GROMACS .gro file of C-alpha atoms in nm:
model
  103
    1UNK     CA    1   1.031   5.568  -2.535
    2UNK     CA    2   0.631   5.545  -2.556
    3UNK     CA    3   0.644   5.155  -2.628
    4UNK     CA    4   0.920   5.116  -2.347
    5UNK     CA    5   0.641   5.282  -2.123
    6UNK     CA    6   0.319   5.094  -2.242
    7UNK     CA    7   0.558   4.784  -2.163
    8UNK     CA    8   0.667   4.878  -1.824
    9UNK     CA    9   0.342   4.950  -1.730
   10UNK     CA   10   0.153   4.604  -1.885
   11UNK     CA   11   0.464   4.427  -1.667
   12UNK     CA   12   0.329   4.589  -1.320
   13UNK     CA   13  -0.021   4.524  -1.430
   14UNK     CA   14   0.065   4.184  -1.459
   15UNK     CA   15   0.244   4.155  -1.176
   16UNK     CA   16  -0.006   4.301  -0.936
   17UNK     CA   17  -0.240   4.076  -1.102
   18UNK     CA   18  -0.083   3.796  -0.994
   19UNK     CA   19   0.101   3.902  -0.637
   20UNK     CA   20  -0.215   3.991  -0.479
   21UNK     CA   21  -0.269   3.872  -0.124
   22UNK     CA   22  -0.610   3.779  -0.126
   23UNK     CA   23  -0.879   3.799   0.166
   24UNK     CA   24  -0.953   3.425   0.172
   25UNK     CA   25  -0.557   3.284   0.191
   26UNK     CA   26  -0.544   3.532   0.484
   27UNK     CA   27  -0.815   3.393   0.695
   28UNK     CA   28  -0.635   3.043   0.719
   29UNK     CA   29  -0.469   2.970   1.057
   30UNK     CA   30  -0.184   2.872   0.875
   31UNK     CA   31  -0.118   3.216   0.760
   32UNK     CA   32  -0.053   3.326   1.106
   33UNK     CA   33   0.096   2.965   1.250
   34UNK     CA   34   0.228   2.784   0.972
   35UNK     CA   35   0.363   2.534   1.139
   36UNK     CA   36   0.150   2.224   1.328
   37UNK     CA   37   0.223   2.006   1.680
   38UNK     CA   38   0.355   1.656   1.631
   39UNK     CA   39  -0.004   1.560   1.737
   40UNK     CA   40  -0.184   1.744   1.513
   41UNK     CA   41   0.002   1.627   1.205
   42UNK     CA   42  -0.042   1.257   1.288
   43UNK     CA   43  -0.438   1.326   1.268
   44UNK     CA   44  -0.439   1.361   0.864
   45UNK     CA   45  -0.095   1.150   0.789
   46UNK     CA   46  -0.173   0.794   0.797
   47UNK     CA   47   0.073   0.501   0.837
   48UNK     CA   48   0.126   0.289   0.543
   49UNK     CA   49  -0.106   0.012   0.610
   50UNK     CA   50  -0.002  -0.166   0.307
   51UNK     CA   51   0.321  -0.260   0.474
   52UNK     CA   52   0.137  -0.324   0.793
   53UNK     CA   53  -0.094  -0.610   0.583
   54UNK     CA   54   0.265  -0.715   0.451
   55UNK     CA   55   0.441  -0.789   0.793
   56UNK     CA   56   0.076  -0.927   0.902
   57UNK     CA   57   0.081  -1.189   0.588
   58UNK     CA   58   0.448  -1.324   0.709
   59UNK     CA   59   0.371  -1.340   1.029
   60UNK     CA   60   0.067  -1.590   0.961
   61UNK     CA   61   0.280  -1.743   0.699
   62UNK     CA   62   0.543  -1.850   0.978
   63UNK     CA   63   0.255  -1.984   1.184
   64UNK     CA   64   0.068  -2.194   0.997
   65UNK     CA   65  -0.024  -2.541   1.073
   66UNK     CA   66   0.168  -2.825   0.902
   67UNK     CA   67  -0.183  -2.950   0.719
   68UNK     CA   68  -0.234  -2.577   0.581
   69UNK     CA   69   0.105  -2.581   0.416
   70UNK     CA   70   0.044  -2.944   0.274
   71UNK     CA   71  -0.263  -2.849   0.098
   72UNK     CA   72  -0.118  -2.522  -0.048
   73UNK     CA   73   0.191  -2.700  -0.187
   74UNK     CA   74  -0.067  -2.947  -0.324
   75UNK     CA   75  -0.289  -2.640  -0.488
   76UNK     CA   76  -0.027  -2.506  -0.658
   77UNK     CA   77   0.077  -2.840  -0.835
   78UNK     CA   78  -0.212  -2.933  -1.087
   79UNK     CA   79  -0.229  -3.310  -1.091
   80UNK     CA   80  -0.233  -3.311  -0.684
   81UNK     CA   81  -0.499  -3.089  -0.714
   82UNK     CA   82  -0.719  -3.286  -0.949
   83UNK     CA   83  -0.628  -3.596  -0.772
   84UNK     CA   84  -0.744  -3.383  -0.412
   85UNK     CA   85  -1.076  -3.317  -0.557
   86UNK     CA   86  -1.135  -3.734  -0.611
   87UNK     CA   87  -0.974  -3.837  -0.266
   88UNK     CA   88  -0.867  -3.538  -0.061
   89UNK     CA   89  -0.597  -3.306   0.034
   90UNK     CA   90  -0.450  -3.596   0.245
   91UNK     CA   91  -0.421  -3.846   0.020
   92UNK     CA   92  -0.298  -3.643  -0.288
   93UNK     CA   93  -0.003  -3.469  -0.108
   94UNK     CA   94   0.080  -3.836   0.011
   95UNK     CA   95   0.042  -3.960  -0.328
   96UNK     CA   96   0.238  -3.680  -0.460
   97UNK     CA   97   0.511  -3.556  -0.201
   98UNK     CA   98   0.499  -3.772   0.101
   99UNK     CA   99   0.754  -4.044  -0.096
  100UNK     CA  100   0.996  -3.726  -0.143
  101UNK     CA  101   1.137  -3.702   0.207
  102UNK     CA  102   1.477  -3.829   0.247
  103UNK     CA  103   1.723  -3.808   0.584
   0.00000   0.00000   0.00000
């Protein structure tokens, strides 16, 4: 019987220690009004800029000039890139990829 009383008192003390509402938590404005309006919510939640950057890159890829596409294609193919160092990208593209055009 005595151990039951001691265990009960210990349980009450543990519960009181862990469930204590401190003064600092009551100072927060969220204690009284936990909801934010839409304007305040957008202040600290930013849109994902990575997705925006990816979409901008896709737009830039679709609007690249013809010579830029040729240069990138030549840079991806190592022999063409080496040829371009000596003779220029236009000549290298024409040498490696110019003959492949078919109708």
